[in-house]
PDB file of N, CA and C in Angstrom:
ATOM      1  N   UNK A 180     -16.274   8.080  18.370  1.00  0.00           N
ATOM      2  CA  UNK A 180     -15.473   8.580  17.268  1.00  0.00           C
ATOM      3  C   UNK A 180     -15.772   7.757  16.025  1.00  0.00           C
ATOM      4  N   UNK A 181     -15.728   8.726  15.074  1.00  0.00           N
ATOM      5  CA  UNK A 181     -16.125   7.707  13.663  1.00  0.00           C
ATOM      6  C   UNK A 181     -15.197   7.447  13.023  1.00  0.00           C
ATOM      7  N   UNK A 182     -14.672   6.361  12.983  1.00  0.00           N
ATOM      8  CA  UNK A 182     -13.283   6.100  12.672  1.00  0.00           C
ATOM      9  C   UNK A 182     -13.201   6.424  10.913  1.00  0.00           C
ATOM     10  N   UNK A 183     -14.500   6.379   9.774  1.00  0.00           N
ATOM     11  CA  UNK A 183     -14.583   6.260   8.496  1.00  0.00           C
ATOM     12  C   UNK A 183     -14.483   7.938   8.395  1.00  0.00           C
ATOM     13  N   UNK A 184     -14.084   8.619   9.250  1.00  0.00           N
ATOM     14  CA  UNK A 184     -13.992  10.507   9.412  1.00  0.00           C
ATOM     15  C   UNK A 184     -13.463  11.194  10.653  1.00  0.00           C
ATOM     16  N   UNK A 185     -12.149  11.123  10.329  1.00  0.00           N
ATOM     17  CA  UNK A 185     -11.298  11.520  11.250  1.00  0.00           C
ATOM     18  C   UNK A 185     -10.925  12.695  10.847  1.00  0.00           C
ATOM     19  N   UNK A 186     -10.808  14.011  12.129  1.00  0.00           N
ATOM     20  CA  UNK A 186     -10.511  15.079  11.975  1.00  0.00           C
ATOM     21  C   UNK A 186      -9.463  15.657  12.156  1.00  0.00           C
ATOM     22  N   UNK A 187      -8.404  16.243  12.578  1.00  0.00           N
ATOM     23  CA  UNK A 187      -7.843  16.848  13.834  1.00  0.00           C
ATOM     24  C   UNK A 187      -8.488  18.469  13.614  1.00  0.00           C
ATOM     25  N   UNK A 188      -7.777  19.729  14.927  1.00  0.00           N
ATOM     26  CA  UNK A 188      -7.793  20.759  14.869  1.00  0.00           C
ATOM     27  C   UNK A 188      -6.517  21.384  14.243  1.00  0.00           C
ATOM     28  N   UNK A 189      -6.642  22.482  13.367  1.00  0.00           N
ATOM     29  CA  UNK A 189      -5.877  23.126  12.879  1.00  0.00           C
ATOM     30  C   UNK A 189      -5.994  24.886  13.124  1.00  0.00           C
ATOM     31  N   UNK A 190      -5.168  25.234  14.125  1.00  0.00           N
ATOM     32  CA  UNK A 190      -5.166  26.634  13.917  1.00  0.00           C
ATOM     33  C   UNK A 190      -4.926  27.225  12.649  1.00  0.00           C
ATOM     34  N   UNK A 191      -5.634  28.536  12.323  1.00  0.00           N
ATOM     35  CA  UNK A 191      -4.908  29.117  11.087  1.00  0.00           C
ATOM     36  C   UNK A 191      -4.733  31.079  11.602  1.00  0.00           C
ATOM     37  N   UNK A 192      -5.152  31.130  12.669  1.00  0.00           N
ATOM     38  CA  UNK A 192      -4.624  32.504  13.571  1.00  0.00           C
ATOM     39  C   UNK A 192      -4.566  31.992  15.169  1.00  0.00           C
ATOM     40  N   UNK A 193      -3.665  31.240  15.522  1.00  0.00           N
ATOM     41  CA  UNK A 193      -3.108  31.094  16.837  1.00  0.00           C
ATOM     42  C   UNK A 193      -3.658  32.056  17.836  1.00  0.00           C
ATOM     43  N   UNK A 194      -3.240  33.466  17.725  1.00  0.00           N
ATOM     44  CA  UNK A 194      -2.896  34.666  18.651  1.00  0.00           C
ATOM     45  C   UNK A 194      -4.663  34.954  18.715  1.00  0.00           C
ATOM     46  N   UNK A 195      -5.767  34.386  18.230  1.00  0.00           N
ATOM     47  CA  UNK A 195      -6.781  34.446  18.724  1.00  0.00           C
ATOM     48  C   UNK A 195      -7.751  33.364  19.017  1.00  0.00           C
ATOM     49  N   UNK A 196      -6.989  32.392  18.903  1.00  0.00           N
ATOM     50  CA  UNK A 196      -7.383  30.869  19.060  1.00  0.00           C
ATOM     51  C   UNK A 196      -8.679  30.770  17.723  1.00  0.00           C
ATOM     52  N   UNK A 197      -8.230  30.966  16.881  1.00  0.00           N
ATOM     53  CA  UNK A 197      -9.036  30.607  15.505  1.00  0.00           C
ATOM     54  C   UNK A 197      -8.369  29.288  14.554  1.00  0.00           C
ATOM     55  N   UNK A 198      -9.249  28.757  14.317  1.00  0.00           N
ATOM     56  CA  UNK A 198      -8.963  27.253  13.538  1.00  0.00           C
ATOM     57  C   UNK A 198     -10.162  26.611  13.076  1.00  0.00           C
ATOM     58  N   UNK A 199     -10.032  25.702  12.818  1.00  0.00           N
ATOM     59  CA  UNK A 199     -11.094  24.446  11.973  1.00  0.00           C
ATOM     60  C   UNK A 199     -10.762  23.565  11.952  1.00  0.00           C
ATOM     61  N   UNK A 200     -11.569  22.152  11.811  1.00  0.00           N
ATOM     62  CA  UNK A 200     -11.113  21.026  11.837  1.00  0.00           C
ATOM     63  C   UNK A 200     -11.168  20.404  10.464  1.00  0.00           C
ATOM     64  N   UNK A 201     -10.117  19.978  10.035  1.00  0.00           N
ATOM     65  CA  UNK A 201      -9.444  19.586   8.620  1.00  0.00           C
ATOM     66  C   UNK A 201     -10.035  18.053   8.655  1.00  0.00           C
ATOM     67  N   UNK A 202     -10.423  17.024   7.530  1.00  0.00           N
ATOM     68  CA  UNK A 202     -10.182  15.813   8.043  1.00  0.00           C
ATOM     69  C   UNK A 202      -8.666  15.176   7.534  1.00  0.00           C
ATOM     70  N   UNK A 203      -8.469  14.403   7.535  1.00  0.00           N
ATOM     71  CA  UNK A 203      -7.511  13.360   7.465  1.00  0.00           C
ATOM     72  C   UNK A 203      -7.416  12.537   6.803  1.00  0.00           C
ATOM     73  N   UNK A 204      -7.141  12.446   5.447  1.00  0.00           N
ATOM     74  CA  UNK A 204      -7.268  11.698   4.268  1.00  0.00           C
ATOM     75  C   UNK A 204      -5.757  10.805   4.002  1.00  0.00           C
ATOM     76  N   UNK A 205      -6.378   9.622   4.282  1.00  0.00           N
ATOM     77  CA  UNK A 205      -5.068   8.542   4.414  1.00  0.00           C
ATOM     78  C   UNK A 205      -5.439   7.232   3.425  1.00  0.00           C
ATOM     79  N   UNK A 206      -4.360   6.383   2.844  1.00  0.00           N
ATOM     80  CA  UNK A 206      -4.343   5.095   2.331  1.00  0.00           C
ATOM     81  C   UNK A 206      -3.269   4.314   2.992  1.00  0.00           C
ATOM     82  N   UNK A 207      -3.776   3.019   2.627  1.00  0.00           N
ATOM     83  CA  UNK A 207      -2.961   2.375   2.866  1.00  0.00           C
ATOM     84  C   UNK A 207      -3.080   0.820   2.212  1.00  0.00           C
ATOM     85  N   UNK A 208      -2.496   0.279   1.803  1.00  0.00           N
ATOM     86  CA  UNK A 208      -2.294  -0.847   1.090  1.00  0.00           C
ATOM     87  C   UNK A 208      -2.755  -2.010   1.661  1.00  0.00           C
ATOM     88  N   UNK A 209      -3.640  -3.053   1.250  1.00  0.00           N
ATOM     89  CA  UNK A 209      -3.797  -4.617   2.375  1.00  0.00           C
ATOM     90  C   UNK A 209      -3.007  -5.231   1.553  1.00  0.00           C
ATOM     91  N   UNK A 210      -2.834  -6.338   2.046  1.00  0.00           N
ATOM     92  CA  UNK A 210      -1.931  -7.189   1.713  1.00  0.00           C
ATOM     93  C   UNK A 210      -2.558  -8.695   2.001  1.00  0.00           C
ATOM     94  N   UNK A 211      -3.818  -8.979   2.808  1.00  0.00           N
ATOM     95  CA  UNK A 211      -4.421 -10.000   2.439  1.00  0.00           C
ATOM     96  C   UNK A 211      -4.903 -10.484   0.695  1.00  0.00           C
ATOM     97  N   UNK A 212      -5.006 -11.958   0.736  1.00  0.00           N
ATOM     98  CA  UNK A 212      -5.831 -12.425  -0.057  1.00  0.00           C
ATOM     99  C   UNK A 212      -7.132 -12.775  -0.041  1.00  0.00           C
ATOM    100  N   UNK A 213      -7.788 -12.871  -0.618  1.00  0.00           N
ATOM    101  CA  UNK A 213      -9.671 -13.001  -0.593  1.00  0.00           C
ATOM    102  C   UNK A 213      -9.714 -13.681  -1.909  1.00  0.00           C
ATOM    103  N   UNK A 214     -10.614 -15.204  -1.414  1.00  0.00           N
ATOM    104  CA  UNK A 214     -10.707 -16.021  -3.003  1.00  0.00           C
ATOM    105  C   UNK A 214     -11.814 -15.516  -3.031  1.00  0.00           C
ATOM    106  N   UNK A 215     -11.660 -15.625  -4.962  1.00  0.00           N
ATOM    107  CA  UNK A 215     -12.711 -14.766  -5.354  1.00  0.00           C
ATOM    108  C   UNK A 215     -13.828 -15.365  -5.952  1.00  0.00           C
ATOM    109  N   UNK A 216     -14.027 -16.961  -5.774  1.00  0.00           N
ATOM    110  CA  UNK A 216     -15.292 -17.580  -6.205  1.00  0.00           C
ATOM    111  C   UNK A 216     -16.122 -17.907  -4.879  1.00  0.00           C
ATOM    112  N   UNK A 217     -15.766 -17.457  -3.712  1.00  0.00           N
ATOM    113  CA  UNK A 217     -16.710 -17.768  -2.488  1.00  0.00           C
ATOM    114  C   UNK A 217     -17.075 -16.251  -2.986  1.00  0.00           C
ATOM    115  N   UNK A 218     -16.663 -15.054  -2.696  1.00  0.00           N
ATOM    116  CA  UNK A 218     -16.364 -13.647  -2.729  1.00  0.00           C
ATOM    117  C   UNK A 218     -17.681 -13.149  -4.228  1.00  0.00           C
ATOM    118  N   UNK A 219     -17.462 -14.219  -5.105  1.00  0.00           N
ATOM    119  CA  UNK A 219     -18.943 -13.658  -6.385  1.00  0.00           C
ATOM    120  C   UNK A 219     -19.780 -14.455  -5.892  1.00  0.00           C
ATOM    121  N   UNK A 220     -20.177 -15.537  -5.690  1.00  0.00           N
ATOM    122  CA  UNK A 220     -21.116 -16.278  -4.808  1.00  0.00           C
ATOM    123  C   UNK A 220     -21.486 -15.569  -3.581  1.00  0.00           C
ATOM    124  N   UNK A 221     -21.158 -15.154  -3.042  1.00  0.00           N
ATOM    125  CA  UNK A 221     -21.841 -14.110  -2.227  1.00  0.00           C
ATOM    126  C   UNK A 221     -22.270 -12.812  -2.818  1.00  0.00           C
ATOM    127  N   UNK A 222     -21.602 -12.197  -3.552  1.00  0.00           N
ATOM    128  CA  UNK A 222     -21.850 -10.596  -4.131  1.00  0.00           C
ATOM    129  C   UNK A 222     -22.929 -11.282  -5.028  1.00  0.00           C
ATOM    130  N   UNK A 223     -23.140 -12.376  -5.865  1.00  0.00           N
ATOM    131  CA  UNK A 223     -24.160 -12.760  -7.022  1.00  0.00           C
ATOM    132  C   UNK A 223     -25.466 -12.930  -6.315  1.00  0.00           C
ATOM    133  N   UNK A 224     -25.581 -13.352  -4.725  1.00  0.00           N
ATOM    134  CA  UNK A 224     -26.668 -13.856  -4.175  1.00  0.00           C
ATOM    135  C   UNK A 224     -26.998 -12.545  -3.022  1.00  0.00           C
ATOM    136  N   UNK A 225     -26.315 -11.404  -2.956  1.00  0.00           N
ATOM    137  CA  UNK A 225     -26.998 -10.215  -2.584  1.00  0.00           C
ATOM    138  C   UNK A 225     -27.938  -9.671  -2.493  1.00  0.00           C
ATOM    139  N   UNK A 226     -28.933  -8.802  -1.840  1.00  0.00           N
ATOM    140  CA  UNK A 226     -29.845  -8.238  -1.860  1.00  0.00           C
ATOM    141  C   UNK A 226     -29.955  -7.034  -2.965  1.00  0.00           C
ATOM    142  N   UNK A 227     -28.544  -6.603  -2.646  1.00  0.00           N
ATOM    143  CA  UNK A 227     -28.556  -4.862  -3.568  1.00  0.00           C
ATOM    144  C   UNK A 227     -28.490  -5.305  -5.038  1.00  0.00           C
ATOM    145  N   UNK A 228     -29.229  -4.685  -6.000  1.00  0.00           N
ATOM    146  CA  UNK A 228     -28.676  -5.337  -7.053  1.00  0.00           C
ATOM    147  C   UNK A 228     -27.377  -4.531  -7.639  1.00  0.00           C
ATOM    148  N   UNK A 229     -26.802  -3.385  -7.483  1.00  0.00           N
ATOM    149  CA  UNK A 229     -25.842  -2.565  -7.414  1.00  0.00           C
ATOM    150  C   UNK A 229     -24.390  -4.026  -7.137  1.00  0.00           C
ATOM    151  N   UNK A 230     -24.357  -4.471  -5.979  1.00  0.00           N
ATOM    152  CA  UNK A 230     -23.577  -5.391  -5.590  1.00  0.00           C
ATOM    153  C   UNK A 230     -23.472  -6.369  -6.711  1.00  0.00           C
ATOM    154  N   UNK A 231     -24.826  -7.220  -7.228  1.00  0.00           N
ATOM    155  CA  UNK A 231     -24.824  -7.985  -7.992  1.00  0.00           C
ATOM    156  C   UNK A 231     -24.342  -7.655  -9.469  1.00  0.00           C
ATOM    157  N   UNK A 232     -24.930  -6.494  -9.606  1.00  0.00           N
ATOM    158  CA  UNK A 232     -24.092  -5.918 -10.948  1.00  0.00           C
ATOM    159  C   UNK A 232     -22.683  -6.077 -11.236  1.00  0.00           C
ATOM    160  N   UNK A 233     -21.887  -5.580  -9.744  1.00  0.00           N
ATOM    161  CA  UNK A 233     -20.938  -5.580  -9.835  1.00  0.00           C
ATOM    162  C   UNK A 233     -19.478  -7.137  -9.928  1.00  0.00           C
ATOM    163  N   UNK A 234     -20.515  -7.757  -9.108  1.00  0.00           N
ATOM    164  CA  UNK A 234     -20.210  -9.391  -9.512  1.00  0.00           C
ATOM    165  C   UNK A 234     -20.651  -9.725 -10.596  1.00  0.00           C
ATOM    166  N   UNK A 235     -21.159  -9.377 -11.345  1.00  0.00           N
ATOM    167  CA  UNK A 235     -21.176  -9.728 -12.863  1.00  0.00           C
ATOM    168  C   UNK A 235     -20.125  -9.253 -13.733  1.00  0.00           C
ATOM    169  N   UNK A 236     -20.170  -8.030 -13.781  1.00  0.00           N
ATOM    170  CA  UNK A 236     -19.063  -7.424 -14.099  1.00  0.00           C
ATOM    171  C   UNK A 236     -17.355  -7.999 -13.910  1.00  0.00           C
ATOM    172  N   UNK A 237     -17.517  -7.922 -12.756  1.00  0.00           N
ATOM    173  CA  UNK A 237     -15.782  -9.114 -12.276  1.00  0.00           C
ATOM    174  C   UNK A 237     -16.076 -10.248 -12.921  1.00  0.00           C
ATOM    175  N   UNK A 238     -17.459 -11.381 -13.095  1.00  0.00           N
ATOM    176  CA  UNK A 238     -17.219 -12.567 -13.343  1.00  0.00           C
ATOM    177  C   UNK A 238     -17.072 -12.564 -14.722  1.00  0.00           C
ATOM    178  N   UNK A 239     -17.111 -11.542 -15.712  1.00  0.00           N
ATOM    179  CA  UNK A 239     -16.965 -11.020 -17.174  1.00  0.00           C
ATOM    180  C   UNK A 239     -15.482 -11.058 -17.501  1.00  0.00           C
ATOM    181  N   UNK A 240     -14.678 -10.187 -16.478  1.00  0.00           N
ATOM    182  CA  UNK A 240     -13.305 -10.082 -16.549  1.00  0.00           C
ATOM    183  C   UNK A 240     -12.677 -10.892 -16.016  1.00  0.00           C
ATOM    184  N   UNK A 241     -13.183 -11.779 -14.993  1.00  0.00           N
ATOM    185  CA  UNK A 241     -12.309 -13.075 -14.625  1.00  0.00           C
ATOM    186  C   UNK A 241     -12.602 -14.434 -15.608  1.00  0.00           C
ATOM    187  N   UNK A 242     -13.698 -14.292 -16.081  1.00  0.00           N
ATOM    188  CA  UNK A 242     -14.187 -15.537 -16.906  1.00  0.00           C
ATOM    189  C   UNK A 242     -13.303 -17.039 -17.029  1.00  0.00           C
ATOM    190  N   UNK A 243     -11.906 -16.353 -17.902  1.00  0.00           N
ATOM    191  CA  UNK A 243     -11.206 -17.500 -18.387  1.00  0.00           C
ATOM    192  C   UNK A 243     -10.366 -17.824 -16.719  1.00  0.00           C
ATOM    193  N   UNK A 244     -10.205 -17.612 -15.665  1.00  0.00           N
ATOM    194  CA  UNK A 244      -9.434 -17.774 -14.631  1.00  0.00           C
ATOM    195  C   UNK A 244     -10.586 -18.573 -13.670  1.00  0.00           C
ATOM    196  N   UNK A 245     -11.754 -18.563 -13.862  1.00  0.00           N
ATOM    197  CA  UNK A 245     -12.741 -19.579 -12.785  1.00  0.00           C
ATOM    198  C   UNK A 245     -13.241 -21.187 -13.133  1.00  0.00           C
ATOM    199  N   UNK A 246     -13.334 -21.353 -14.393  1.00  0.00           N
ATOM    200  CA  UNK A 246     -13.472 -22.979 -14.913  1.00  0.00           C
ATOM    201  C   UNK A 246     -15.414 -22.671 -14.951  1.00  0.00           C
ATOM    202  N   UNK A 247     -15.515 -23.814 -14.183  1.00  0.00           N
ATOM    203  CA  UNK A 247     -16.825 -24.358 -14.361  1.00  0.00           C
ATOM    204  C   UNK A 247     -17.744 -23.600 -13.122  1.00  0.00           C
ATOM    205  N   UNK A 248     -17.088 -22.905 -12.079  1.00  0.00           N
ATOM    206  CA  UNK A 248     -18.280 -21.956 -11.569  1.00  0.00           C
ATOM    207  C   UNK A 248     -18.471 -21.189 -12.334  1.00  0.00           C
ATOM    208  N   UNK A 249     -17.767 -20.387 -13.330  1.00  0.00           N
ATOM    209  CA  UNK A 249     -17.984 -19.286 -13.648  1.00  0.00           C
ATOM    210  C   UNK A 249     -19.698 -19.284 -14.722  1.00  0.00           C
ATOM    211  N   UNK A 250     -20.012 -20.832 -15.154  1.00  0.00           N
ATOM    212  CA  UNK A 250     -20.912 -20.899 -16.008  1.00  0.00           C
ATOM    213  C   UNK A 250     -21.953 -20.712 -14.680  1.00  0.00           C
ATOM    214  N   UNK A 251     -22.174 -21.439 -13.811  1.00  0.00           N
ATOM    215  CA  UNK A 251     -23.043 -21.200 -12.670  1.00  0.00           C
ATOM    216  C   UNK A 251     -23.257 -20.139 -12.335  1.00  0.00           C
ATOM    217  N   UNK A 252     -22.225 -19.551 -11.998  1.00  0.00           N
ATOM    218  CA  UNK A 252     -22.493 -17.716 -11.784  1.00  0.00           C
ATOM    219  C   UNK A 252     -23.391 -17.323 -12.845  1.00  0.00           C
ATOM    220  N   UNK A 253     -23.130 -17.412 -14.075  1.00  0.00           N
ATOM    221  CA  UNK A 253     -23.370 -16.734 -15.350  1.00  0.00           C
ATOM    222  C   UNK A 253     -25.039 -16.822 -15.447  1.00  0.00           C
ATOM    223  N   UNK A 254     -25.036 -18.079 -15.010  1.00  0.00           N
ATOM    224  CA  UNK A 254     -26.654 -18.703 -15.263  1.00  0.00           C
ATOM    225  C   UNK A 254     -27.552 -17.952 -14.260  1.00  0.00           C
ATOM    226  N   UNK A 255     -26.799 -18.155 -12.995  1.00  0.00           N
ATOM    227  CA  UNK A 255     -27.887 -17.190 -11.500  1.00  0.00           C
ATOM    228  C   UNK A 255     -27.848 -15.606 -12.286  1.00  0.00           C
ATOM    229  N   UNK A 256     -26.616 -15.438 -12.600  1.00  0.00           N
ATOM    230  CA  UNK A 256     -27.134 -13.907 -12.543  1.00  0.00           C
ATOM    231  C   UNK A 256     -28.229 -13.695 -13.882  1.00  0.00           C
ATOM    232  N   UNK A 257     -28.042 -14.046 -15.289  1.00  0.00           N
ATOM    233  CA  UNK A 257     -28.839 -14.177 -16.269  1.00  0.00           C
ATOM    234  C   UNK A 257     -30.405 -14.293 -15.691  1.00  0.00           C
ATOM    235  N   UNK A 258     -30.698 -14.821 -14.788  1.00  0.00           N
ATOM    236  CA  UNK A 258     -31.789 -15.516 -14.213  1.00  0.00           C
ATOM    237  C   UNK A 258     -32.437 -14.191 -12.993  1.00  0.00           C
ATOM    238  N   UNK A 259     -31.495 -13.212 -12.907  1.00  0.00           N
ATOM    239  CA  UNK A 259     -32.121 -11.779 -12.265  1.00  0.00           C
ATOM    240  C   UNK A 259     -33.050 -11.005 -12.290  1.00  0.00           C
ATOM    241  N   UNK A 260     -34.120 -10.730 -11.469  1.00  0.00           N
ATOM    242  CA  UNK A 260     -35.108  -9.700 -11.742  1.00  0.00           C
ATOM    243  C   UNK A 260     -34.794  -8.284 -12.163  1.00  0.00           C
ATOM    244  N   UNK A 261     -33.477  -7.750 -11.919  1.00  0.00           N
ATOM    245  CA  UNK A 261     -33.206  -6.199 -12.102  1.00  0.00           C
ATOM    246  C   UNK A 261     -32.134  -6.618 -14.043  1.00  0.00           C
ATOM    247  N   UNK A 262     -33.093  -5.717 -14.765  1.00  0.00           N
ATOM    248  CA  UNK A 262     -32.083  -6.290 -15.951  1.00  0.00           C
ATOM    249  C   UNK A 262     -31.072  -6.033 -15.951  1.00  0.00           C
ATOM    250  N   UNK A 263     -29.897  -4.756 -15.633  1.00  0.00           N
ATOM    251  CA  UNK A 263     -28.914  -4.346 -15.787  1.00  0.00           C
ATOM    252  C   UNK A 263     -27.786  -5.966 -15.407  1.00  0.00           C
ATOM    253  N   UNK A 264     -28.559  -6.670 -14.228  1.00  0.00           N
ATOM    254  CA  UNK A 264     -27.680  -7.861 -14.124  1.00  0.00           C
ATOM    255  C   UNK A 264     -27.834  -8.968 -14.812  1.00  0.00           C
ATOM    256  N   UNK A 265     -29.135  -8.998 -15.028  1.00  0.00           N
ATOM    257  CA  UNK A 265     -29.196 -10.352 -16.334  1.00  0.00           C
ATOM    258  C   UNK A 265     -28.953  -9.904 -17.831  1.00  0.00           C
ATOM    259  N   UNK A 266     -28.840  -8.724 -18.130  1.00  0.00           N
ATOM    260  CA  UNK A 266     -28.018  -8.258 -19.239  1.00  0.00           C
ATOM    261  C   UNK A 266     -26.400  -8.846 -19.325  1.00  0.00           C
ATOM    262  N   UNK A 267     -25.909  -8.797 -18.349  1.00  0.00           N
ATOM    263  CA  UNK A 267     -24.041  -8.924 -17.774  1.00  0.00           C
ATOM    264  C   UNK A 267     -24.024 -10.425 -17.624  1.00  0.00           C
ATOM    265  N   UNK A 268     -25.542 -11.174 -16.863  1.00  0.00           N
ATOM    266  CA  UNK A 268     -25.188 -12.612 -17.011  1.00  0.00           C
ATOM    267  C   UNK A 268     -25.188 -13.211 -18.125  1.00  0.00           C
ATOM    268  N   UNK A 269     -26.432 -12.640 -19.234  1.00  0.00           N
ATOM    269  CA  UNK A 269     -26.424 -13.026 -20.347  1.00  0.00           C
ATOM    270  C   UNK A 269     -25.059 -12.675 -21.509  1.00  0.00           C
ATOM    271  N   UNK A 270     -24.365 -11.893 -21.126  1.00  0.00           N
ATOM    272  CA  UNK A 270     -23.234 -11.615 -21.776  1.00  0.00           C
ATOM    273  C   UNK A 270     -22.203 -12.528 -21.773  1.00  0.00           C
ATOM    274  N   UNK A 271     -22.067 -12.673 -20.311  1.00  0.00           N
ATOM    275  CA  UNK A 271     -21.347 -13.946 -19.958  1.00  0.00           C
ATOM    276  C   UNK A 271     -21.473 -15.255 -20.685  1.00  0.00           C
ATOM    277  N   UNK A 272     -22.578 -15.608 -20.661  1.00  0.00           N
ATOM    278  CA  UNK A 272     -23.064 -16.617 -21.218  1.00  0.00           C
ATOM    279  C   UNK A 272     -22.728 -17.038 -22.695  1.00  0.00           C
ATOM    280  N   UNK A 273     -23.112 -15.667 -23.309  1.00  0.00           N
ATOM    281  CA  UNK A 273     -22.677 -15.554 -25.070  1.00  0.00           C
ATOM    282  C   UNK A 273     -21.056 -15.726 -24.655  1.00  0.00           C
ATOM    283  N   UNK A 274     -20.616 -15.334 -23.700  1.00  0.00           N
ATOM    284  CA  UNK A 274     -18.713 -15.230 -23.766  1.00  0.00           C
ATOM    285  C   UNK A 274     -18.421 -16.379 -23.719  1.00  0.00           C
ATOM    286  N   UNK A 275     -18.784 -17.063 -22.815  1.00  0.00           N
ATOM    287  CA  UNK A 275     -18.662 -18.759 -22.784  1.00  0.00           C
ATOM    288  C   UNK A 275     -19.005 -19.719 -23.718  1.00  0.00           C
ATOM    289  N   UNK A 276     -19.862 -19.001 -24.433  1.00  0.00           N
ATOM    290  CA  UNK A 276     -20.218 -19.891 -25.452  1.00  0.00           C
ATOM    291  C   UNK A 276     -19.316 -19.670 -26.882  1.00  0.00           C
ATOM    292  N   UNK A 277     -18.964 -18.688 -26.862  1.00  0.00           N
ATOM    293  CA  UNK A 277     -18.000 -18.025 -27.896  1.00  0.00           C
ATOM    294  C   UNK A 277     -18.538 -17.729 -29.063  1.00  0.00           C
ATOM    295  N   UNK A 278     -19.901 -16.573 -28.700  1.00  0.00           N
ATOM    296  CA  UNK A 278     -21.101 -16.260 -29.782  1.00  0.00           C
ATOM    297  C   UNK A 278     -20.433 -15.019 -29.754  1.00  0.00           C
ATOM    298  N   UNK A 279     -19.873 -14.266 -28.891  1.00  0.00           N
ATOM    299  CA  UNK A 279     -19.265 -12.671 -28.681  1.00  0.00           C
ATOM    300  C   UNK A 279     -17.575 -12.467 -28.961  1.00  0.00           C
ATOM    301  N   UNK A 280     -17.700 -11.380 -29.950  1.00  0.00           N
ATOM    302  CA  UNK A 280     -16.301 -10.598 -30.080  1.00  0.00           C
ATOM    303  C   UNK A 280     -15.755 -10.042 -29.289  1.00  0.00           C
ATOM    304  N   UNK A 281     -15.854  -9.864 -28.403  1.00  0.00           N
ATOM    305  CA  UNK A 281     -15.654  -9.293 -26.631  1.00  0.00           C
ATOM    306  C   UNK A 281     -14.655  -9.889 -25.731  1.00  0.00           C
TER     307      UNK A 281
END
């Protein structure tokens, strides 16, 4: 069973055993915490660069809440072969430095 696509059966004419299977679209809330400078240190040192993008992106909007990793982050990702992420590190960088209106 694939738990990421759950179905059940749904009749929609009983009296000839006719139906389909609907899936099952559910949420639900976590309630753990996850620190988030092990959490970009891993997403920054990824394979996908999709992932890494996206840790750039968070380390943009967390900036003023990380201290002195956040310049480390800033520098690995700046330092990326795919530009879309050394564009976001280099942004960072100007943010930290307080060259950007941003």
């Amino acid at each position: 069973m694939n738990l990421s696509f759950i179905q059940y059966w749904q009749y929609y004419f009983r009296y000839e055993s006719k139906g389909r299977e609907v899936p099952v679209i559910a949420q639900r809330y976590l309630t753990i915490q996850v620190p988030l400078v092990p959490l970009l240190k891993s997403a920054a040192s990824d394979r996908s660069s999709i992932v890494r993008r996206v840790a750039a992106e968070v380390l943009i909007r967390e900036l003023d809440s990380l201290g002195d990793e956040s310049i480390q982050l800033a520098e690995q990702l700046s330092l990326d072969h795919a530009s879309p992420v050394a564009e976001r590190g280099k942004f960072a960088l100007r943010k930290i430095a307080g060259s950007t209106l941003f």
